[in-house]
Short mmCIF file of C-alpha atoms and ligand atoms in Angstrom, two decimals:
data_model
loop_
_atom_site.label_atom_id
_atom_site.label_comp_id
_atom_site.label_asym_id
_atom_site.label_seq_id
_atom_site.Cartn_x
_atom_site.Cartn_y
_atom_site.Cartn_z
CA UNK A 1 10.24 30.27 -20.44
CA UNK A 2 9.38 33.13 -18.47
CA UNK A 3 5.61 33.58 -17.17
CA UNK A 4 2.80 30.92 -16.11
CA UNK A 5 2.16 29.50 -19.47
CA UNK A 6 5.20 26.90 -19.92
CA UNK A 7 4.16 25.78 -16.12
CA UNK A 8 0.01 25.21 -17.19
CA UNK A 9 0.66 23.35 -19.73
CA UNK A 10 2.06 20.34 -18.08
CA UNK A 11 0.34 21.18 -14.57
CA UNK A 12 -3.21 19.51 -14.02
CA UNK A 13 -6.32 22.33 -14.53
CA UNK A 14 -7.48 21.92 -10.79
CA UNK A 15 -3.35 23.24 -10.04
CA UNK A 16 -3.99 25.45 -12.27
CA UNK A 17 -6.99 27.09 -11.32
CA UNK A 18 -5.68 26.20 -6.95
CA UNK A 19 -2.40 28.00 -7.39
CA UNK A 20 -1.99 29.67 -10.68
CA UNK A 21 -3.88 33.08 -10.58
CA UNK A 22 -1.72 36.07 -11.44
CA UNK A 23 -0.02 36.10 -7.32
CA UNK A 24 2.67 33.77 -8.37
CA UNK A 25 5.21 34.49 -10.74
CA UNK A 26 6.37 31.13 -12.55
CA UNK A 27 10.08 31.27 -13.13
CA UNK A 28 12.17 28.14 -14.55
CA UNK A 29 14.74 26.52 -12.87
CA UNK A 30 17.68 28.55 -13.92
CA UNK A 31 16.22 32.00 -13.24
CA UNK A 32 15.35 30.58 -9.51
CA UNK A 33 18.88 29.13 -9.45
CA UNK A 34 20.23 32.76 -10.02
CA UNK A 35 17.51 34.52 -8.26
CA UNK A 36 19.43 32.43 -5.31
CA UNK A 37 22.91 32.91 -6.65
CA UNK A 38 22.49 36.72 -6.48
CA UNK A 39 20.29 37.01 -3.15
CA UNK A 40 20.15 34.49 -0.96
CA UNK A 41 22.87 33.55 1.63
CA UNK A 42 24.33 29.92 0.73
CA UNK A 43 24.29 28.23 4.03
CA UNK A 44 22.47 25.73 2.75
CA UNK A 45 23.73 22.34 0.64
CA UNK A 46 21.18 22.47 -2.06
CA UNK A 47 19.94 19.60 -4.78
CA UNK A 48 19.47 21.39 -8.01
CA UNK A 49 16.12 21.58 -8.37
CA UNK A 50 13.32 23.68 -7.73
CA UNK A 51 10.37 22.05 -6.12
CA UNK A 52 6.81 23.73 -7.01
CA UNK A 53 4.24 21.27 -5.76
CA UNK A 54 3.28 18.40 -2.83
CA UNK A 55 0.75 16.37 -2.25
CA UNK A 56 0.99 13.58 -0.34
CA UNK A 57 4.27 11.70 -0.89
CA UNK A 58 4.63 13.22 -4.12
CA UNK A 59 6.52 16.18 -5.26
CA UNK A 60 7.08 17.98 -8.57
CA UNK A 61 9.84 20.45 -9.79
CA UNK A 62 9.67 22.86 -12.44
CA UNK A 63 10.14 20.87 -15.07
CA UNK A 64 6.89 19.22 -14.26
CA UNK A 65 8.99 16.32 -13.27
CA UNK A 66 7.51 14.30 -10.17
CA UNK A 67 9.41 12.67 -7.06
CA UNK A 68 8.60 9.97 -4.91
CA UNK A 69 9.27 11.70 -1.60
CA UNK A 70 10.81 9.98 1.36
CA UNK A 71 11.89 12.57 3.38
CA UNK A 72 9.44 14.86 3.13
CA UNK A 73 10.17 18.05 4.11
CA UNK A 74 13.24 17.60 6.42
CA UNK A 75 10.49 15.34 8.30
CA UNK A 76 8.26 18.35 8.54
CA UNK A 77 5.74 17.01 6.41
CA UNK A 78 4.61 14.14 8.54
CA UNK A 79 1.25 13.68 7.43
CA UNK A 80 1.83 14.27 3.77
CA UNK A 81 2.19 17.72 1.59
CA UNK A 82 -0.69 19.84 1.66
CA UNK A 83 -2.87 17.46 3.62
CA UNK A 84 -6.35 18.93 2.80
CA UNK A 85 -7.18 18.74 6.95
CA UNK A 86 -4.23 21.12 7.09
CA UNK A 87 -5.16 23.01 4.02
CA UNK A 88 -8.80 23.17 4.46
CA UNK A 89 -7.92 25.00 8.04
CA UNK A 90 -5.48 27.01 7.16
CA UNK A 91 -7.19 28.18 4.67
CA UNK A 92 -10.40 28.90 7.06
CA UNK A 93 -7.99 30.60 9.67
CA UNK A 94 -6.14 33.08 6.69
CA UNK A 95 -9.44 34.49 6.28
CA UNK A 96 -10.68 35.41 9.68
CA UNK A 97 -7.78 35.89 11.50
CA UNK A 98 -4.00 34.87 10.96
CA UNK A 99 -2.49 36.76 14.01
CA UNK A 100 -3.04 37.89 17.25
CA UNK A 101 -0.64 38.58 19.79
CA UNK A 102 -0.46 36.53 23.02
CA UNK A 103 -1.59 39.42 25.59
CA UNK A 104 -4.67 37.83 24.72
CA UNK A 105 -6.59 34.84 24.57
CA UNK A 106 -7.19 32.62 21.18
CA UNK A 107 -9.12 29.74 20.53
CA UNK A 108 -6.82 27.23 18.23
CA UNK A 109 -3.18 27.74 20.86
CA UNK A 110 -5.98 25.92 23.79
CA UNK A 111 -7.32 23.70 21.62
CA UNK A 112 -3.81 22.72 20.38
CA UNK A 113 -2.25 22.86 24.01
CA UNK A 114 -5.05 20.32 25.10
CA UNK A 115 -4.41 17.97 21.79
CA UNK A 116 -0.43 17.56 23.04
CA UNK A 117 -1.65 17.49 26.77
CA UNK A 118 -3.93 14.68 26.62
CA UNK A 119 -1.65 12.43 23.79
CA UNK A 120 1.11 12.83 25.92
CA UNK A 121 1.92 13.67 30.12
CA UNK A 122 -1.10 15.73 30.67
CA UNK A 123 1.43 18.70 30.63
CA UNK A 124 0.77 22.22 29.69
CA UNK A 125 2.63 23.92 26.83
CA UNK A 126 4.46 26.94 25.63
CA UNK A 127 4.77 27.70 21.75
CA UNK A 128 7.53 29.36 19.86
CA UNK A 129 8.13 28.33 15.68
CA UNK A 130 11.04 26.46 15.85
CA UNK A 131 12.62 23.21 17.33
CA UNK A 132 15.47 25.50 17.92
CA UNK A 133 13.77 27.60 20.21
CA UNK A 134 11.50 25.07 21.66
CA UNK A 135 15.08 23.42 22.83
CA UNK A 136 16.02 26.82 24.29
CA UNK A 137 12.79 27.25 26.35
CA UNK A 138 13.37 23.95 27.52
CA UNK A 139 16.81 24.42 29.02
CA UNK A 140 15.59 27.86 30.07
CA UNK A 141 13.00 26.70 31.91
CA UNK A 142 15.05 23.90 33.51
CA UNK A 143 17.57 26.39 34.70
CA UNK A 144 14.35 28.71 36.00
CA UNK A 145 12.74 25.94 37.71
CA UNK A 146 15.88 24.18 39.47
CA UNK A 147 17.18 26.10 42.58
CA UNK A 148 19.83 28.78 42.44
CA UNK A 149 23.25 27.35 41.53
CA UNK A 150 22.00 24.55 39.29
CA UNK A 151 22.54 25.47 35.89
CA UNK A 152 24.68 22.61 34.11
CA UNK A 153 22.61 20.76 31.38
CA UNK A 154 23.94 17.12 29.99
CA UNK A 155 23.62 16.43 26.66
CA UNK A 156 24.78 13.30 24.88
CA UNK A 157 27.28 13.29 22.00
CA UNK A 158 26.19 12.82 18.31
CA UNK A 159 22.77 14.59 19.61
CA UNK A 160 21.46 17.39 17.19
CA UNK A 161 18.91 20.56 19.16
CA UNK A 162 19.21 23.35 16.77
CA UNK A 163 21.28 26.28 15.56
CA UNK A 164 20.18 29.27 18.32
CA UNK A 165 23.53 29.35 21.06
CA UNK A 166 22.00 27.46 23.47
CA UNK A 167 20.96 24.45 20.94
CA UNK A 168 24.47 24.50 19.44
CA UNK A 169 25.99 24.27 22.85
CA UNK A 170 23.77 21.08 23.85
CA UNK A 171 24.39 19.56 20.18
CA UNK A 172 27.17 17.59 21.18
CA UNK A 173 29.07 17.79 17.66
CA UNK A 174 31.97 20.08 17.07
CA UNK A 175 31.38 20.51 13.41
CA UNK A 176 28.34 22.57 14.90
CA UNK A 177 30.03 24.85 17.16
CA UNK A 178 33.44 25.51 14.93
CA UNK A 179 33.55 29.74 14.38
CA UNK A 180 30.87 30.29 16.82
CA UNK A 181 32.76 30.72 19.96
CA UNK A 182 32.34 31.39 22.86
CA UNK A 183 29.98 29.41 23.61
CA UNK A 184 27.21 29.67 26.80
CA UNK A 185 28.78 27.93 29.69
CA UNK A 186 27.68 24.78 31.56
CA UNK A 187 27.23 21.99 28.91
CA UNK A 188 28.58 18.68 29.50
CA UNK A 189 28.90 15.61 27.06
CA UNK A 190 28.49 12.31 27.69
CA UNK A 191 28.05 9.01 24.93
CA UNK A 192 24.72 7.86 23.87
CA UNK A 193 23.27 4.98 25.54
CA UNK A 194 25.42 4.99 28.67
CA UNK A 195 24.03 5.09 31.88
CA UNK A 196 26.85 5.48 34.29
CA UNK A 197 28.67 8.49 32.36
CA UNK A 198 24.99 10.34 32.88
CA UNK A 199 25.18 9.35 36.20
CA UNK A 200 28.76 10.18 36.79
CA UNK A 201 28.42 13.47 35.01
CA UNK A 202 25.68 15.00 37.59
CA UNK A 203 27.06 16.72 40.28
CA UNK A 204 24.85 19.24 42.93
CA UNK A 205 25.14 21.82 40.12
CA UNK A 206 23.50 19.71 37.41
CA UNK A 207 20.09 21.18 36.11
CA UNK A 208 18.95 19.45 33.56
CA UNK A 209 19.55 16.06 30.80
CA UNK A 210 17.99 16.48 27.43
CA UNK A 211 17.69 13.89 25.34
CA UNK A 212 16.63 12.29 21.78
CA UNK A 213 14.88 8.90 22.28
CA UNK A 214 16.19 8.40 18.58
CA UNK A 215 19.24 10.74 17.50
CA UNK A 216 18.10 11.77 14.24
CA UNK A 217 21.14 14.01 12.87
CA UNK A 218 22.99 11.87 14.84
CA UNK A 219 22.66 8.42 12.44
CA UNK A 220 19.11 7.04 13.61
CA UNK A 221 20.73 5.97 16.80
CA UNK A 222 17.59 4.30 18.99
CA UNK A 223 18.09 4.48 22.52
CA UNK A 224 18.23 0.92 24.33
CA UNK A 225 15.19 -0.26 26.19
CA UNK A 226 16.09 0.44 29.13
CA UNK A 227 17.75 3.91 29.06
CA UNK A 228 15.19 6.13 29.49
CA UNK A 229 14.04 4.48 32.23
CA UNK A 230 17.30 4.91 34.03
CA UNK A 231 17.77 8.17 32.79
CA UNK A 232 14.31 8.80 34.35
CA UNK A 233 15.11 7.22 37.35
CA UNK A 234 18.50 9.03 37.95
CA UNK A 235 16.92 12.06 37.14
CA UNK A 236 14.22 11.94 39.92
CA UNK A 237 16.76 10.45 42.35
CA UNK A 238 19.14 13.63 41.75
CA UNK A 239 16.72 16.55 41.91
CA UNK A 240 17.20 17.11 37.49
CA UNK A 241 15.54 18.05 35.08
CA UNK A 242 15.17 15.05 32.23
CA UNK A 243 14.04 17.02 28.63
CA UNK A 244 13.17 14.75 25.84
CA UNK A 245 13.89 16.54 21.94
CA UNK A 246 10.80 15.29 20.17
CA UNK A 247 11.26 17.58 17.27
CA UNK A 248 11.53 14.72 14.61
CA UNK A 249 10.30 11.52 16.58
CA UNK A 250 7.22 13.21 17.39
CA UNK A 251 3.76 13.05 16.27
CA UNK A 252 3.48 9.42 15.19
CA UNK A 253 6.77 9.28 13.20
CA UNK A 254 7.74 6.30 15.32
CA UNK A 255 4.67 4.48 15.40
CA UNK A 256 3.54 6.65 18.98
CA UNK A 257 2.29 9.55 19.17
CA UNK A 258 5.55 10.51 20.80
CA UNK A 259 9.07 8.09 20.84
CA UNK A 260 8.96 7.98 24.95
CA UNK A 261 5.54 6.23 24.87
CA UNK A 262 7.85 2.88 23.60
CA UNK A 263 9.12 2.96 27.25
CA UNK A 264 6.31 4.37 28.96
CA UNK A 265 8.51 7.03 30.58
CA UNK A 266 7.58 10.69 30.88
CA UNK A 267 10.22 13.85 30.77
CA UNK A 268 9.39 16.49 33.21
CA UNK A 269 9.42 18.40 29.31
CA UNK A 270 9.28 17.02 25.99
CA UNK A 271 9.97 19.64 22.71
CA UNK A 272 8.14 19.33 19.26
CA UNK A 273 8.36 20.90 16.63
CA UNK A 274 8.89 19.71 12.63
CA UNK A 275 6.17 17.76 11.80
CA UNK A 276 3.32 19.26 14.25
CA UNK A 277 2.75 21.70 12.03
CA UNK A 278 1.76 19.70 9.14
CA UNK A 279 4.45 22.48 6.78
CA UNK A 280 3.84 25.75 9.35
CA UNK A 281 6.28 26.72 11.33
CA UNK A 282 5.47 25.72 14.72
CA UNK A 283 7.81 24.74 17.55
CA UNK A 284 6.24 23.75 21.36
CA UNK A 285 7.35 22.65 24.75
CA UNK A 286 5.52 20.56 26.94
CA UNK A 287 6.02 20.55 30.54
CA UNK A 288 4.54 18.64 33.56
CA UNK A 289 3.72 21.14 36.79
CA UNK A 290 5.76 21.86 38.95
CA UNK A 291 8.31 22.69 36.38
CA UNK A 292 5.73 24.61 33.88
CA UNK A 293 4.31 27.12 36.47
CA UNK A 294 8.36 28.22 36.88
CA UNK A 295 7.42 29.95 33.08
CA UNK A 296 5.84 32.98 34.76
CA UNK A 297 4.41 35.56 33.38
CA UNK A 298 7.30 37.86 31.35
CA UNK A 299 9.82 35.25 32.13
CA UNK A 300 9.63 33.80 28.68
CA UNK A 301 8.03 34.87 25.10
CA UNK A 302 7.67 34.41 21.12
CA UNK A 303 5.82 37.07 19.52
CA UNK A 304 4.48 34.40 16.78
CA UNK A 305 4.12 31.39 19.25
CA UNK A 306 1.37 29.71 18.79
CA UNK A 307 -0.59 32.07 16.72
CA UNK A 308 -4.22 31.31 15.30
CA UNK A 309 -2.84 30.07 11.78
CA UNK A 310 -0.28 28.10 12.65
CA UNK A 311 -2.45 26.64 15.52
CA UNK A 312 -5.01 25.55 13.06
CA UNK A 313 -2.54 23.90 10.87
CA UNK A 314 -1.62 21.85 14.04
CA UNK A 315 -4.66 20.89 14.69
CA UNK A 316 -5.40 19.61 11.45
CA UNK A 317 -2.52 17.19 11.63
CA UNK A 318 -4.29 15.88 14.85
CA UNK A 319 -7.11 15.74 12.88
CA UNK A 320 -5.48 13.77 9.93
CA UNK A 321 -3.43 11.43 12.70
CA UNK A 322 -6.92 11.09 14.47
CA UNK A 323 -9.36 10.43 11.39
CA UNK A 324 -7.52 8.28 8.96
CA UNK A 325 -5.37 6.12 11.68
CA UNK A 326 -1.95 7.40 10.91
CA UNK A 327 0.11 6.16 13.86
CA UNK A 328 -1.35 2.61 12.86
CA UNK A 329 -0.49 2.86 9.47
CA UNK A 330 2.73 4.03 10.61
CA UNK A 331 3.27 1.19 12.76
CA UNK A 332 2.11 -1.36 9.46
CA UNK A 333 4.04 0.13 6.86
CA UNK A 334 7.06 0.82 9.22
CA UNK A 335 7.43 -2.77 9.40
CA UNK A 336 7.14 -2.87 6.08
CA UNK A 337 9.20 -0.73 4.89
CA UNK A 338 11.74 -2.18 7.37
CA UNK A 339 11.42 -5.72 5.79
CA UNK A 340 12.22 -4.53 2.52
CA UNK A 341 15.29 -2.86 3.54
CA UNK A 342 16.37 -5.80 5.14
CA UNK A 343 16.04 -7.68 2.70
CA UNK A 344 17.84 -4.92 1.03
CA UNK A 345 20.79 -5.15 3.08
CA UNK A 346 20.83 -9.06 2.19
CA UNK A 347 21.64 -8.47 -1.54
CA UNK A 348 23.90 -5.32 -0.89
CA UNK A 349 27.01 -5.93 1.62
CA UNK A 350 27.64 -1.98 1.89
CA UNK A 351 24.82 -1.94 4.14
CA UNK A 352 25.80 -2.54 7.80
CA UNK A 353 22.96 -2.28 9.55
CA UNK A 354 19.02 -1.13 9.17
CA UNK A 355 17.64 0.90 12.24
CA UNK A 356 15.01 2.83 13.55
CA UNK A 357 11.49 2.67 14.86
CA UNK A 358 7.86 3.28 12.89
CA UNK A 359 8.38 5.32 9.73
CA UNK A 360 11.98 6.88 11.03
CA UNK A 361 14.35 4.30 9.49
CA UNK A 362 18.16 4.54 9.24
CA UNK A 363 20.67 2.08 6.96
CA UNK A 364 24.02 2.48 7.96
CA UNK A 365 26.45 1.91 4.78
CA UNK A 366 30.29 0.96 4.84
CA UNK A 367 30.75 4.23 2.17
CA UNK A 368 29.58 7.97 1.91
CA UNK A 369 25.80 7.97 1.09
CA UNK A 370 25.93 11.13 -0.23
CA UNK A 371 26.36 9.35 -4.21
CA UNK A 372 23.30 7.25 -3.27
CA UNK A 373 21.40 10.23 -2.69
CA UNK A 374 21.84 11.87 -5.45
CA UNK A 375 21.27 9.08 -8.15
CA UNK A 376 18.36 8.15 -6.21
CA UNK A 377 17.01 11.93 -6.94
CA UNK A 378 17.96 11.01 -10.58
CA UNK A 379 15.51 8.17 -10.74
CA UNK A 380 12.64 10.26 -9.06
CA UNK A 381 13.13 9.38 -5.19
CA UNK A 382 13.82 11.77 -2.28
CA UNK A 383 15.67 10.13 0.39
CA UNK A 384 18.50 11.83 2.70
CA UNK A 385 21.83 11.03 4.05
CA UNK A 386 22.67 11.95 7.47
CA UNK A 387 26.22 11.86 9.50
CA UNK A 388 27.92 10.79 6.49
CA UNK A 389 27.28 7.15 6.06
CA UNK A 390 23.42 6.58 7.12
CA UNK A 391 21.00 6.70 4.62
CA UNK A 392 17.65 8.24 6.37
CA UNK A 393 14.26 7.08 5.28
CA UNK A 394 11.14 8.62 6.92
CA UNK A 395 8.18 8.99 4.32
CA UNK A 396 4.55 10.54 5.04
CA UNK A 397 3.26 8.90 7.82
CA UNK A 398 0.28 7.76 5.10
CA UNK A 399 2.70 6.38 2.55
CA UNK A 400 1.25 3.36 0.90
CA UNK A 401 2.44 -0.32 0.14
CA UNK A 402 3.02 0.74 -3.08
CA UNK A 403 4.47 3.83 -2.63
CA UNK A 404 7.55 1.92 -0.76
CA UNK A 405 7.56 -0.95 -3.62
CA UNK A 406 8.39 1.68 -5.88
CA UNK A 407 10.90 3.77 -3.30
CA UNK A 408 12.51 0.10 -2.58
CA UNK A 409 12.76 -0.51 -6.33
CA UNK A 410 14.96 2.45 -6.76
CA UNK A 411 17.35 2.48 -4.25
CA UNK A 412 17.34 -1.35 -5.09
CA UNK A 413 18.73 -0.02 -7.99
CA UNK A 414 21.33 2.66 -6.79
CA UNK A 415 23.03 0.48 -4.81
CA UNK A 416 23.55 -2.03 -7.37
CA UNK A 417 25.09 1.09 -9.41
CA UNK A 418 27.38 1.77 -6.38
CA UNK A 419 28.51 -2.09 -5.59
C1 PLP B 1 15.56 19.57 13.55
C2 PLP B 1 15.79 19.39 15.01
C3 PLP B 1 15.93 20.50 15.88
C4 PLP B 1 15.96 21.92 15.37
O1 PLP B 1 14.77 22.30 14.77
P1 PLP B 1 14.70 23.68 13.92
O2 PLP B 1 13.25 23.83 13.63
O3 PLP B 1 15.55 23.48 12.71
O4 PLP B 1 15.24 24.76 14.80
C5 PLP B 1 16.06 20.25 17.23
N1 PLP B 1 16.06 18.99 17.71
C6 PLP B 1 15.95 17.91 16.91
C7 PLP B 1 15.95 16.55 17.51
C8 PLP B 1 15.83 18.08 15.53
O5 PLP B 1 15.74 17.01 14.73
#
């Protein structure tokens, strides 16, 4: 099965004729497997099966089989694979010009900078291509901006930043850090959801809080109504920087363009990265003045931050979020899909509890969901299990009514295996 010719055949002409011209060589499953076996480090937990195709919530492996996908993309793919806004720009911006470095201007980082600026704080931005390193510039420019002497940063336990040092050191889980030390100094921990330990943590050193308004890694933990607020409050009272990790609640996923818009409560800077980029690599930080004009010039840098093409792939997931009315179809089939896995929970008893906001949607079971996983992959649905026991459901933020009829039908049926 080596070459294109077992892939055409079961591959519809117009992917044939899109993908399919002599650049890609079309391996099967096993001979990617190996290629992998033989070359590529295995840090990575991986399904066993090579995916070759997206669109929309759909997905395809080599085999030509197709998957219902609800987590597409590690929630990268927000607006769908291969969204043809995305597509059609990135396409346009290959051609004329895919890099430039930032000692000079370029069009599509402004444009993009404005599109986060006016959804959001009215903030100005600095891009990098990861949430990892948007994280770091965040806690690097709290430490910049905050007088000499403050440099401690809170962060709150079960939290997930990123794998750089600094993002491991504010991920308050252990499993992350084990091997890696020494760590940087100056973090502190403190539970989810509790007030007084952020304000008993803070001391005159204190620079900085950063936190997820729903801990993704962490188990789809939603923080109370009130928290941010106080957080917010404590921060400005205190003289500290309060950082909000919008990598995966951002862009729409929660039914806002951004998770802190729920409470009406701005950080002084917010991260994104995973899903702005509609499947580019693309991390940003958004900061209000005074804090971004402590970013001065040479203080900070990414050589690929914010370059034309993955600029214009941003800006076409504005474009799709904009045009079609994605974070109110998020909001409508969020509570959709949230009904159903109620009622879900009603007919199995190994669910606990159903959580989450929008389209980023948690069940917590009273067993391992790993098993659940894994048979739902059988039957043709992509879902995820995170910290063990929560089942993680966060389709394209245009999923349909029918799309989660069928995804509900499945794990329906997985569960039923597993009671
Ligand atoms: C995924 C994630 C990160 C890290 O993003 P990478 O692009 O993998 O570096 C940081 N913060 C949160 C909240 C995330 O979900």
């Amino acid at each position: 099965m080596n070459g294109g010719g077992a892939l055409l055949e079961y591959l519809p002409p117009v992917f044939g004729t899109r993908l399919l011209r002599g650049d890609y060589v079309c391996m099967n499953t096993q001979e990617t497997i190996e290629l992998f076996d033989k070359y590529v480090i295995a840090n990575y937990t991986r399904l066993g099966i090579v995916i070759v195709r997206g669109e929309g919530s759909r997905i395809w492996d080599a085999d030509g089989r197709e998957y219902l996908d609800f987590f597409p993309g590690w929630a990268v793919s927000g607006v769908g694979h291969c969204h043809p806004a995305v597509v059609r720009r990135l396409q346009a911006q290959a051609a004329t010009l895919m890099h430039v470095a930032n000692n000079f201007y370029m069009e599509g980082q402004g444009l993009l900078a404005r599109q986060i600026s006016e959804h959001s704080f009215g903030g100005k931005c600095f891009f990098c291509n990861s949430g990892a390193e948007a994280v770091e510039a965040a806690l690097k420019l709290a430490r910049k901006y905050t007088p000499a002497g403050r440099y401690k940063i809170i962060s709150m336990e079960n939290s997930f930043h990123g794998r750089t040092y600094a993002a491991i050191t504010a991920t308050a889980q252990p499993k992350y850090h084990a091997g890696f030390e020494p760590l940087p100094e100056g973090f502190t921990y403190v539970p989810y959801n509790d007030l007084s330990a952020v304000d008993e943590a803070i001391d005159g050193q204190t620079a900085a809080v950063i936190v997820e308004p729903i801990q993704g890694e962490g188990g789809i933990n939603v923080a109370d109504d009130d928290y941010l607020e106080g957080l917010r409050t404590l921060c400005n009272e205190r003289g500290v920087v309060l950082i909000f990790d919008e990598v995966q609640t951002g862009m729409g996923r929660t039914g806002e363009y951004f998770a802190w818009q729920h409470s009406g409560v701005a950080p002084d800077i917010m991260t994104l990265a995973k899903s702005l980029g509609g499947g580019m690599p693309i991390g940003a930080i958004e900061a209000k003045e005074p804090v971004a004009a402590a970013m001065t010039p040479g203080s900070h840098a990414s050589t690929f931050g914010g370059n034309p093409l993955a600029a214009a792939a941003a800006l076409g997931v504005f474009e799709a979020i904009e045009q079609e009315g994605l974070i109110e179809n998020t909001r409508k089939m969020g509570a959709y899909l949230r009904a159903a896995l109620e009622t879900l929970a009603e007919k199995h008893s190994i669910i606990r509890q159903v959580r989450g906001k929008g389209l980023m949607l948690g069940m917590e079971l009273s067993v391992p969901g790993a098993p659940i996983v894994s048979s739902c992959l059988e039957k043709g649905l992509n879902i995820n299990c995170t910290h063990d026991t929560v089942l993680r459901v966060m389709p394209a933020m245009t999923v349909t009514a029918d799309e989660i009829d069928c995804a509900i039908g499945i794990m329906g049926s997985c569960l039923a295996e597993v009671a």
